[in-house]
Coordinates of C-alpha atoms in Angstrom, one line a residue:
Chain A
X1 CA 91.9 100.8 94.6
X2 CA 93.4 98.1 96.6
X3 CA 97.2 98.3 97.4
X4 CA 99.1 95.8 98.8
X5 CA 102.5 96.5 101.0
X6 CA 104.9 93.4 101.1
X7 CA 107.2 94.0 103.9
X8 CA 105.0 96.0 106.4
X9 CA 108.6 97.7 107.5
X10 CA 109.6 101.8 108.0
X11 CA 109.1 102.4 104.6
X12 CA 106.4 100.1 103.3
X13 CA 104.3 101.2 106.2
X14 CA 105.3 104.9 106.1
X15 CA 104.4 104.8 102.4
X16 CA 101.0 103.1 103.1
X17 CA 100.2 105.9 106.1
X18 CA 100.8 108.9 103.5
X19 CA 98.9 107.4 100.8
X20 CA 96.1 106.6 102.8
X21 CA 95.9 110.4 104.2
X22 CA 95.0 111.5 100.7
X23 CA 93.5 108.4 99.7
X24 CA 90.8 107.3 102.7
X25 CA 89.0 105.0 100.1
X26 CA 91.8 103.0 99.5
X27 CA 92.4 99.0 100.5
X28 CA 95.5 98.3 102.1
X29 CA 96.4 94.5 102.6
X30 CA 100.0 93.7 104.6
X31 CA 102.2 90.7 103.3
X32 CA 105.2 90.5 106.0
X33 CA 107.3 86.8 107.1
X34 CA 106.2 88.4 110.9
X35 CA 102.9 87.6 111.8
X36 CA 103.4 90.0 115.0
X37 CA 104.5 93.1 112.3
X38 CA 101.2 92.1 110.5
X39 CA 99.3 92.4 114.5
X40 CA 101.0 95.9 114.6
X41 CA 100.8 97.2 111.7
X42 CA 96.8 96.4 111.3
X43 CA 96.7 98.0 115.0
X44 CA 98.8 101.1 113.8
X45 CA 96.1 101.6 111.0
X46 CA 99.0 101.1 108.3
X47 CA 97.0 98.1 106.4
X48 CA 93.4 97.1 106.9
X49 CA 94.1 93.3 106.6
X50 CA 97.2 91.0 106.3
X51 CA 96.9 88.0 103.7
X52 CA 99.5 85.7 102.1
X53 CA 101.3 86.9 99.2
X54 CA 99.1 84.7 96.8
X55 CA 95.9 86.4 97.9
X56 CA 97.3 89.8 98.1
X57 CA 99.0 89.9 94.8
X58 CA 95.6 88.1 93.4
X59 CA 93.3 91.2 94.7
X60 CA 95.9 94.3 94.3
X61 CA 96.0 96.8 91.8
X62 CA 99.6 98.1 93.0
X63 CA 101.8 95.8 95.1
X64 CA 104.7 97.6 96.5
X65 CA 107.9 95.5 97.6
X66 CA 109.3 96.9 100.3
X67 CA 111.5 94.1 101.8
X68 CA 115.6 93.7 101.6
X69 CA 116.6 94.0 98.4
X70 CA 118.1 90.7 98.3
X71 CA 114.2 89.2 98.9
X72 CA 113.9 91.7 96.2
X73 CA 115.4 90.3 93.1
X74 CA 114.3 86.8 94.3
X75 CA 110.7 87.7 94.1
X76 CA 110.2 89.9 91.7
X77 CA 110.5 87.9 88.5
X78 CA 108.0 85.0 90.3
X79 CA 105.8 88.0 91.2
X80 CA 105.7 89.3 87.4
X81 CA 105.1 85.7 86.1
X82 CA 101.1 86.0 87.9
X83 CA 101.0 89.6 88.6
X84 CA 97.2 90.2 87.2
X85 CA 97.4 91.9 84.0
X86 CA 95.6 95.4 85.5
X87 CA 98.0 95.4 88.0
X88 CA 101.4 97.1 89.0
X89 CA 104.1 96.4 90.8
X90 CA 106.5 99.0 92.5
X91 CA 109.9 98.4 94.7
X92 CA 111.2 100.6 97.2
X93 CA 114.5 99.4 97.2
X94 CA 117.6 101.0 97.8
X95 CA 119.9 99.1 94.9
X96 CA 118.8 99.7 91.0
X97 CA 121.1 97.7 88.9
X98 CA 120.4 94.0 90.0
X99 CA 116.8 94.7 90.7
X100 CA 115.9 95.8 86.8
X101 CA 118.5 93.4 85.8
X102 CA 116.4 90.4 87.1
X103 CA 113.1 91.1 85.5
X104 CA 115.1 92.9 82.3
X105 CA 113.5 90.6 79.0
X106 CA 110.5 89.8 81.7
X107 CA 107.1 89.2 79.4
X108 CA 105.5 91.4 82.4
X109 CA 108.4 93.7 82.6
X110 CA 106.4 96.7 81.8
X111 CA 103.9 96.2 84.6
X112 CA 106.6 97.2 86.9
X113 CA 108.4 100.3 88.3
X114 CA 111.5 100.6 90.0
X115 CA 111.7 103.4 92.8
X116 CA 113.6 104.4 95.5
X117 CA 112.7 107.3 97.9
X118 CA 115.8 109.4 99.0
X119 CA 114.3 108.5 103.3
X120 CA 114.6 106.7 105.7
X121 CA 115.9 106.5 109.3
X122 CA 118.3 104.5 111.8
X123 CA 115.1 102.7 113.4
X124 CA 113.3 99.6 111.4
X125 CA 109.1 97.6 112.0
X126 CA 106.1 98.8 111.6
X127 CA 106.5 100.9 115.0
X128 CA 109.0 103.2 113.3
X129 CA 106.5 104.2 109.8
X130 CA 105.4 107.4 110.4
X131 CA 103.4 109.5 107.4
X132 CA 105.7 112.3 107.4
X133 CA 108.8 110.5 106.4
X134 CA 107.9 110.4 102.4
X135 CA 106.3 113.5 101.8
X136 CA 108.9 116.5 100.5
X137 CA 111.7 114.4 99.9
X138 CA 113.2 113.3 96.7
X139 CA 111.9 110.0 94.4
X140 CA 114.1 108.2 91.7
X141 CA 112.5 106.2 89.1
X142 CA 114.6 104.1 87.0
X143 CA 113.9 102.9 83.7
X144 CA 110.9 104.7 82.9
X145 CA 110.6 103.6 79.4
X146 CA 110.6 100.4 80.4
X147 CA 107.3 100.8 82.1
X148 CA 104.1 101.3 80.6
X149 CA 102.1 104.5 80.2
X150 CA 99.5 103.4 83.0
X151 CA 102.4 101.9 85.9
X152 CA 104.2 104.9 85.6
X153 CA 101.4 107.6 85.5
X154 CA 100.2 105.4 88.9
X155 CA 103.3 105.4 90.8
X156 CA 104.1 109.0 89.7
X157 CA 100.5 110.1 90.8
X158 CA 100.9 108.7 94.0
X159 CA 104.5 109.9 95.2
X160 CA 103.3 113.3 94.0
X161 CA 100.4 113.4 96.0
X162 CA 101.9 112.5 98.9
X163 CA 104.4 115.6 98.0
X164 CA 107.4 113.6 96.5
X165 CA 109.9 115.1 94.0
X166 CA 110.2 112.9 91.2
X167 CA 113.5 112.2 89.2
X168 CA 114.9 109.8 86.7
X169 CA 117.7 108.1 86.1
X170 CA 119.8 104.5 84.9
X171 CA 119.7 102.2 86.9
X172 CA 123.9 102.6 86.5
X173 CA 123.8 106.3 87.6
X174 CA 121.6 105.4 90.2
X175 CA 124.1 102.8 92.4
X176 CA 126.8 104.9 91.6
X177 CA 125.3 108.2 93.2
X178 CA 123.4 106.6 95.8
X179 CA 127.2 104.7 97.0
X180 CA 128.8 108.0 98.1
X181 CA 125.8 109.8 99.1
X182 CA 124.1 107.2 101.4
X183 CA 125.8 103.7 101.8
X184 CA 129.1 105.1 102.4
X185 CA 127.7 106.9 105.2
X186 CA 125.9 104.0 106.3
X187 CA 129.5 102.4 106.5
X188 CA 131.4 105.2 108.3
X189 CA 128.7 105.3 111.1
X190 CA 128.8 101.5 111.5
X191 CA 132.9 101.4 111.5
X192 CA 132.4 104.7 113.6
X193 CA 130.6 102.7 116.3
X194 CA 132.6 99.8 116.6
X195 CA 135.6 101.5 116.9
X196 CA 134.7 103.6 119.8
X197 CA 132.8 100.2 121.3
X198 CA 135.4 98.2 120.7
X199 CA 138.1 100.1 120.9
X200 CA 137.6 102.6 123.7
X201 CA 135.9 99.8 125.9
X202 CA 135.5 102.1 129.1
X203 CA 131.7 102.2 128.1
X204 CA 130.7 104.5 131.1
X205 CA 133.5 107.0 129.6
X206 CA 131.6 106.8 125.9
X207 CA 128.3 107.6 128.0
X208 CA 129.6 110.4 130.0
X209 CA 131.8 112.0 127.1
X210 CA 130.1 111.8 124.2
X211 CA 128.3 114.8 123.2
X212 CA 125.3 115.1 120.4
X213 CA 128.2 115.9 117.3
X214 CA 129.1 112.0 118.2
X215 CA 125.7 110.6 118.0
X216 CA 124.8 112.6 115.3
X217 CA 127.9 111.1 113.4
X218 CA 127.3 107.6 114.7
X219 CA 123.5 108.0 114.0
X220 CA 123.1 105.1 111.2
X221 CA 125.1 102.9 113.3
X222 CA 122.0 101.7 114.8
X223 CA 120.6 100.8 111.2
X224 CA 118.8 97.1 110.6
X225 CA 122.1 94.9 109.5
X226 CA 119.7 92.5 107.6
X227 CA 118.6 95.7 105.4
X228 CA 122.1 96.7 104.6
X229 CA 123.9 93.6 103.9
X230 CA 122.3 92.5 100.7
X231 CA 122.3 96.3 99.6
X232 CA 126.2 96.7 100.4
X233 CA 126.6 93.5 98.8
X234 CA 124.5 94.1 95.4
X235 CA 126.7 97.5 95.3
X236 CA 130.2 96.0 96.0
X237 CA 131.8 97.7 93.2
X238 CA 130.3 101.0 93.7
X239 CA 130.8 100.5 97.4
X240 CA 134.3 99.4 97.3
X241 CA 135.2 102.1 95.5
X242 CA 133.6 104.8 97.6
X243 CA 135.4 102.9 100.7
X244 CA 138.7 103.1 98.9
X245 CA 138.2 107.0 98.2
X246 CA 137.4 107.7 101.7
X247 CA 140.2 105.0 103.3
X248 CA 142.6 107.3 101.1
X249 CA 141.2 110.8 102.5
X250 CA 141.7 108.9 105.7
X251 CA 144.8 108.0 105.2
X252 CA 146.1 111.4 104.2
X253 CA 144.7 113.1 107.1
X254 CA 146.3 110.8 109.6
X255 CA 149.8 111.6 107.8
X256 CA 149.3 115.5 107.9
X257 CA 148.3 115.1 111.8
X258 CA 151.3 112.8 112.4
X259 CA 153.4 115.0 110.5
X260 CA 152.1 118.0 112.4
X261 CA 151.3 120.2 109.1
X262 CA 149.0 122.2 111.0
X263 CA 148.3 124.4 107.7
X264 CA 147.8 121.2 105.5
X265 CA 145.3 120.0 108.2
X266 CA 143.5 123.0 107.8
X267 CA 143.0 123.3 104.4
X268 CA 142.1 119.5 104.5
X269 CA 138.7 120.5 106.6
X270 CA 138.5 124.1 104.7
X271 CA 138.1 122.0 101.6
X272 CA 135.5 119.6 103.6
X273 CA 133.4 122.6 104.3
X274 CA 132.1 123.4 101.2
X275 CA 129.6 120.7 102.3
X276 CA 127.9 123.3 104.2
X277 CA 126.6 124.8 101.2
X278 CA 124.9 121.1 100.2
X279 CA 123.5 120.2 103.6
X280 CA 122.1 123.8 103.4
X281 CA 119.8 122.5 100.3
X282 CA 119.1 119.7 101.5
X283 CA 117.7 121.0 105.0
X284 CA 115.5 123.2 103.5
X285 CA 113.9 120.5 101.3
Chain B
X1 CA 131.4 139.6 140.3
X2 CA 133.2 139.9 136.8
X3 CA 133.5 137.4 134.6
X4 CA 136.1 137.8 131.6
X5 CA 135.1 135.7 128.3
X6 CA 138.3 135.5 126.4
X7 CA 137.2 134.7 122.5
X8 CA 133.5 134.9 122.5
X9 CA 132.7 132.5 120.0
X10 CA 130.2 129.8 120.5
X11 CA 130.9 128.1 123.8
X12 CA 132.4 131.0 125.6
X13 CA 129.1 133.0 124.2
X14 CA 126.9 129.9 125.4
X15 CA 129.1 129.9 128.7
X16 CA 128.1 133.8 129.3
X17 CA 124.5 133.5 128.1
X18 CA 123.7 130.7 130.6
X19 CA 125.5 131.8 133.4
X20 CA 124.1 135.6 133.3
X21 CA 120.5 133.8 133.5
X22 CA 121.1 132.8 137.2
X23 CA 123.4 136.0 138.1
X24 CA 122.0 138.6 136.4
X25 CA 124.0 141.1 138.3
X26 CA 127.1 140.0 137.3
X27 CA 129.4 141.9 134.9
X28 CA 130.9 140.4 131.9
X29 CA 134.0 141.7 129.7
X30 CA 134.5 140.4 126.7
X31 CA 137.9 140.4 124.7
X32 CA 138.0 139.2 121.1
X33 CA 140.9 138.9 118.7
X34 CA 137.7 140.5 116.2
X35 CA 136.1 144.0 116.5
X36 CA 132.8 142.6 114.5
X37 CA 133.0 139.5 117.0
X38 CA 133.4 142.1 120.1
X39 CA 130.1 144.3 118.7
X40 CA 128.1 141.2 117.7
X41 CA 128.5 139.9 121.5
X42 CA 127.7 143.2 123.0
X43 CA 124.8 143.4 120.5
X44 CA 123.3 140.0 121.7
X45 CA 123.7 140.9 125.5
X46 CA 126.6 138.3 125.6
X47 CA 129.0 140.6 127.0
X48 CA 128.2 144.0 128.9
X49 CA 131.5 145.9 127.1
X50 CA 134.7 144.6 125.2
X51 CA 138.0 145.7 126.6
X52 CA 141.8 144.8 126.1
X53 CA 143.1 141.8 127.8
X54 CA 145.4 143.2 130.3
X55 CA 142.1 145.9 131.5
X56 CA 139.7 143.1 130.9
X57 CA 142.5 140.7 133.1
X58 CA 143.1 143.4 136.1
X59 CA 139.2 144.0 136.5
X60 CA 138.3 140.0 136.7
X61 CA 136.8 137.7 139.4
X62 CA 137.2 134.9 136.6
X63 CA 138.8 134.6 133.4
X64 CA 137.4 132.4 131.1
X65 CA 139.8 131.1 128.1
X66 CA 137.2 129.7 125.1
X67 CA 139.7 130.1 122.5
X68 CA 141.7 127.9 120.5
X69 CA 143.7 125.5 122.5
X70 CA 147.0 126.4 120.5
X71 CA 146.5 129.7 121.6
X72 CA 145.1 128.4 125.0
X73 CA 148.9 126.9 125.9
X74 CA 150.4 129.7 124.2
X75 CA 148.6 132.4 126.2
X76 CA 148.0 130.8 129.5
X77 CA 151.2 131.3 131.5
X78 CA 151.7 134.9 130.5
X79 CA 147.9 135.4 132.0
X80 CA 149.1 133.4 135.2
X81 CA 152.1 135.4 135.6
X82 CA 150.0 138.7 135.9
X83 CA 146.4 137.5 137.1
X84 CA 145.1 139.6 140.3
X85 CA 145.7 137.0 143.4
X86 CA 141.5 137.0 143.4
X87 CA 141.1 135.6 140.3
X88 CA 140.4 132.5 139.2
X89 CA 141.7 131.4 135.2
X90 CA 139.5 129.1 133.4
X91 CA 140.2 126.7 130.1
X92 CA 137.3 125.5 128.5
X93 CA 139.5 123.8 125.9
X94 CA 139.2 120.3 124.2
X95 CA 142.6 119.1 125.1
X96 CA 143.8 119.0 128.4
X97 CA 147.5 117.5 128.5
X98 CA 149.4 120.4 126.6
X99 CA 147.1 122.9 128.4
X100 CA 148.2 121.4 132.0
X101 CA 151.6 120.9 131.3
X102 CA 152.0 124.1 130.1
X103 CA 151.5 125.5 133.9
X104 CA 152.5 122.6 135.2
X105 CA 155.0 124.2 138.4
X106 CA 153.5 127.3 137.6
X107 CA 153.8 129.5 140.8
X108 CA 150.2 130.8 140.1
X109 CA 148.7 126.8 138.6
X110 CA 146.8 126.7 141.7
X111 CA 144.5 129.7 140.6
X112 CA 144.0 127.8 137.0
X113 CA 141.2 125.2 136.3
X114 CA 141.7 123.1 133.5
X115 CA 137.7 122.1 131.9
X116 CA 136.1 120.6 129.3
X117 CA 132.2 121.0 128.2
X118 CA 130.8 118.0 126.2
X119 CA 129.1 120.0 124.2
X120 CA 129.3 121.4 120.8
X121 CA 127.6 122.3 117.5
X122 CA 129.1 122.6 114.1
X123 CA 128.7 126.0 114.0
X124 CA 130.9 129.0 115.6
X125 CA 131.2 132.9 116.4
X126 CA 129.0 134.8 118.4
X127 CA 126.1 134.2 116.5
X128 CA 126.3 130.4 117.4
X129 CA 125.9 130.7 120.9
X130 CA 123.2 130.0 122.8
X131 CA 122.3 129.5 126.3
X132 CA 121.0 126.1 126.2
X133 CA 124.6 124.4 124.8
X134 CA 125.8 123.4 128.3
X135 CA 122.8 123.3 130.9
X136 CA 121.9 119.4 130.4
X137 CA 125.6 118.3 129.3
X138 CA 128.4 117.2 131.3
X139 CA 131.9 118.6 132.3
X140 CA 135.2 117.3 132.7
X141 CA 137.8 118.8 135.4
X142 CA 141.0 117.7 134.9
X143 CA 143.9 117.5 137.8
X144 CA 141.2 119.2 140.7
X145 CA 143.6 118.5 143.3
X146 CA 146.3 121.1 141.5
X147 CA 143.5 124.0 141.7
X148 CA 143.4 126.1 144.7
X149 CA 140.2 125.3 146.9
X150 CA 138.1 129.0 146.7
X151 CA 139.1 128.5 142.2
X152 CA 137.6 125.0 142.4
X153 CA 134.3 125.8 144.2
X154 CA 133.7 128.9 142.0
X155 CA 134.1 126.8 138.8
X156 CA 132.1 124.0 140.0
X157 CA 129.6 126.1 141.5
X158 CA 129.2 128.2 137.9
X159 CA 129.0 124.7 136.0
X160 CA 126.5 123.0 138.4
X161 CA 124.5 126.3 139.0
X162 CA 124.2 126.1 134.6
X163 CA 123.0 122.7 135.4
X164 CA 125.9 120.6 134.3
X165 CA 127.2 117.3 135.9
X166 CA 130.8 117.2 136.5
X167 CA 133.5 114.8 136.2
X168 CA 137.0 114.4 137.0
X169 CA 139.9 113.1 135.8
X170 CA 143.6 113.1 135.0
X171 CA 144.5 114.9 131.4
X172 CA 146.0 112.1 130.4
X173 CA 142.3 110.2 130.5
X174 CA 140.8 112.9 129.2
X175 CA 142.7 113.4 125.9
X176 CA 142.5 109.6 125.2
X177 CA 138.7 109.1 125.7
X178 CA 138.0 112.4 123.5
X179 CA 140.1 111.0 121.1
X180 CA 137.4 108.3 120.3
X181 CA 134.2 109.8 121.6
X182 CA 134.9 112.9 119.7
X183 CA 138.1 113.9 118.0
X184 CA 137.3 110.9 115.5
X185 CA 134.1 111.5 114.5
X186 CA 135.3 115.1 113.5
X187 CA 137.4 113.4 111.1
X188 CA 134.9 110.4 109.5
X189 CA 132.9 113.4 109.0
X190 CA 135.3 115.6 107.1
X191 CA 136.8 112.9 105.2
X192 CA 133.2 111.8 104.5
X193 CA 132.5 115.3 103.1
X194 CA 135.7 115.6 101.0
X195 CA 135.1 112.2 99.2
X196 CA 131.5 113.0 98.5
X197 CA 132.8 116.5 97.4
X198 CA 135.7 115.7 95.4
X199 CA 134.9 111.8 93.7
X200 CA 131.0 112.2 93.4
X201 CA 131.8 115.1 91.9
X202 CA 128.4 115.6 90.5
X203 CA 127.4 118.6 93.2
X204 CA 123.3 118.2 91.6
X205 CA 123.0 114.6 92.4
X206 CA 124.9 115.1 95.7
X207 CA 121.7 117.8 96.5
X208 CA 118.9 115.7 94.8
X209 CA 119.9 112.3 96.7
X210 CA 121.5 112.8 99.5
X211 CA 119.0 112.3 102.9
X212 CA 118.9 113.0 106.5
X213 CA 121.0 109.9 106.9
X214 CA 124.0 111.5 105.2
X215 CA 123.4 115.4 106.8
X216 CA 123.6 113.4 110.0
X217 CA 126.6 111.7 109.6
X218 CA 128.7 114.6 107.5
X219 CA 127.1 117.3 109.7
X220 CA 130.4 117.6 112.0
X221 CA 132.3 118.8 108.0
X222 CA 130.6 122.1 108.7
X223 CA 133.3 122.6 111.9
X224 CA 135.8 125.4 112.2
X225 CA 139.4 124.2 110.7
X226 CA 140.8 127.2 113.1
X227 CA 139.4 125.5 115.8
X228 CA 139.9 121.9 115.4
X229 CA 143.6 121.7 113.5
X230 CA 145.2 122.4 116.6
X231 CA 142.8 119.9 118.2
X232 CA 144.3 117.5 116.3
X233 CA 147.8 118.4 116.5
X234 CA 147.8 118.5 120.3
X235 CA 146.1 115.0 120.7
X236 CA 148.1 113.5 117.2
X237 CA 149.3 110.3 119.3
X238 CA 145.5 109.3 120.4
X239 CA 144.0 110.8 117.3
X240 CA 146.4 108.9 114.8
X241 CA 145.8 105.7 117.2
X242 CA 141.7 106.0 116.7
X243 CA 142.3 106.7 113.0
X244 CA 144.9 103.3 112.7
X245 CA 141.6 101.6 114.5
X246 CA 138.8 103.2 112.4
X247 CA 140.5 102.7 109.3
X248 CA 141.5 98.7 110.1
X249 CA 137.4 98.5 110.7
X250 CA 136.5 100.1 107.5
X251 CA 139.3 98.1 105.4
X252 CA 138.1 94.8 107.0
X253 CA 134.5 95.7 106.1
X254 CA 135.6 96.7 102.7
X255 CA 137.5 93.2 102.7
X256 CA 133.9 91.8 103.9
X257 CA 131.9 93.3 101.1
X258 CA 134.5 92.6 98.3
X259 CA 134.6 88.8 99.5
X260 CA 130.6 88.9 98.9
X261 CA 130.7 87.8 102.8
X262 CA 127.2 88.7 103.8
X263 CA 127.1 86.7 106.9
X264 CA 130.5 88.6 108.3
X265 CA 128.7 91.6 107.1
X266 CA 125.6 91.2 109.1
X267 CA 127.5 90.3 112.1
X268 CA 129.8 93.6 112.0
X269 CA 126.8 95.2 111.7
X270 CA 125.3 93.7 114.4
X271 CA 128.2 94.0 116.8
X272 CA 127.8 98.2 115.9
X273 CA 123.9 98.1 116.7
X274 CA 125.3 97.8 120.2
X275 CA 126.0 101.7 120.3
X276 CA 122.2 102.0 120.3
X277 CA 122.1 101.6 124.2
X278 CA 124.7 104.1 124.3
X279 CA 123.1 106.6 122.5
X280 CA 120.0 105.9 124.1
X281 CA 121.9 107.4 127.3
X282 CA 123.1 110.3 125.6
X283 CA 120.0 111.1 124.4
X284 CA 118.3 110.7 127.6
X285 CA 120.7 113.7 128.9

């Protein structure tokens, strides 16, 4: 089987690393726009050989598109016009709706499967894959009857085997979810940071005062920009919403603190710890 | 020597544990608003007995307040009035201007030292503690010069000996900086958890897609409201300044977004990648 990674990034490449422990027989071939993320990620042992897209989509049996989703939804549709007909493609990206809605009434259509693992971390390249970052997390397919019985039973073979939870779901319900539970976050990390760089200035005082709850918080700050624009953007109305929602919890705290209702501030964060209970299922995943 | 841990929750328990590492012959009292708290700190060797105040108070070398700072300013110039002329009284509270000002002409201040541990967790009681919190993290000491000379060395002699690196400054500084390298990112993170909570609603999907991205980031919603409402009420002026800030940054962003502005996206984003040399330093620690 010969698999092709487009975008040789932290989750093309952490994909490839997992797939190849329980798959040693397996071809890997690299497509990135960096030739030195092609050097690395052949000398990281994450693809066996980096070729232009032509020739890897020519030779592959799965071609997985893990780029911004912006590149995305540009590609994809020139990618199914002379996709090989034994082949499948699979995206990793982090925005459903505009993806299946370029390819949706596609002649190839059902060659390919729309995925996005529930991973990831603040650091982006090649030099930030590592093999454990897929396997026992959670996978959502979207679409599946839009795929054929062979592309799906592939890409659900293979995110099993490398010990991923599979479930499915709209496209729709998809962006929705995945704007309060991840991009959201992404947004009050990066507003986070700026604040407190632009705001506090004294940068020697940030270093010597902040403690690990800030970094924790501030975290995703450090996340690649040219990832997250095009996703922000493809999910503005999900995203704009979930801003608004948290603006207005904002907003209300900042009026019981000036006010000094002490009791209203506490139920405020008594009501914000039920979260404990989530990130309790979560960390044991 | 005896040491007095007044609320033996998780820094005053972290406090004990690391100091009775290097003096293992010194003698500490524990007092505790709860009995359970009180037998659960004997229980893990935190304390060597819990007493009253005023016996655990007449017996001390040191008091050590690691309670709320409402009650910190609320109790702290009744202790002064009656501490032994020995003693030495010691704040580990995360405001500092109430707390000063409170003793401020006090005719026993000089026998007070006013600190602050950069260090935390999101959990609390005695079962949180441990003795690596502080060893590694810094310290602020606010208003030195207003601290009796034998006090001062005994504090800063306990913190270094732990392995902390001090700092000083006014209380004025203090509650300012904290307001943006900490008191803030309390905040994004509870209102983070309520919208999730309450407009995502759907607690399943919350658990099935939510990643380490988002337990990072909402991790600090898991904090005690006893502990951190009167945090915020103490500090409202800078708190409800860094929360005017963060939320112009987040409504500008949202502007961005809903404009489809992906260039002025990218570089917002950018200009918040510049906290990754900060936290590189933190981290370092």
């Amino acid at each position: 089987m010969t698999i092709s990674i487009i975008g040789i990034g932290l989750l093309g490449g952490s994909f490839a690393l997992a797939v190849r422990e329980k798959y040693p027989k397996a071809q890997f071939i690299g497509v990135d726009a960096s030739p030195v993320h092609g050097q690395l990620a052949i000398a990281k042992g994450i693809v066996d050989e980096v070729r232009t897209l032509d020739d890897a989509v020519a030779a592959s049996d799965l071609i997985v598109l893990a780029i911004p989703v912006n590149a995305i939804v540009e590609l994809l549709p020139s990618l199914l016009d002379r996709v090989p007909d034994k082949a499948t493609v699979l995206d990793l990206g982090s925005t459903k709706e505009l993806i299946c809605h370029a390819v949706e009434g596609h002649a190839n259509r059902a060659q390919f499967v729309a995925a996005h693992p529930m991973a990831g971390t603040e650091n982006s390249g090649p030099g930030a894959a590592f093999k454990e970052l897929l396997p026992s997390k959670n996978l959502i397919i979207c679409d599946r009857d839009k795929s054929r019985p062979d592309s799906l039973k592939l890409a659900e073979a293979l995110f099993r085997d490398i010990g991923m939870k599979i479930f499915y779901m709209t496209p729709k319900e998809h962006d929705l979810h995945l704007a309060y539970v991840s991009h959201l976050s992404h947004i009050s990390a990066f507003a986070l940071g700026l604040t407190v760089l632009e705001k506090e200035k004294d940068e020697q005082a940030i270093f010597d005062m902040a403690s690990t709850g800030f970094s924790s918080t501030v975290r995703l700050a450090k996340s690649s920009p040219q990832m997250w624009a095009p996703i922000f953007d493809q999910n503005r109305t999900n995203v704009s919403q979930a801003l608004t929602d948290y603006i207005e919890f904002l907003q209300q705290f900042k009026q019981v603190i000036d006010d000094q209702d002490v009791t209203t501030s506490l139920a405020f964060m008594q009501r914000a710890n039920v979260i404990r209970r989530v990130l309790e299922g979560i960390e044991k995943r």
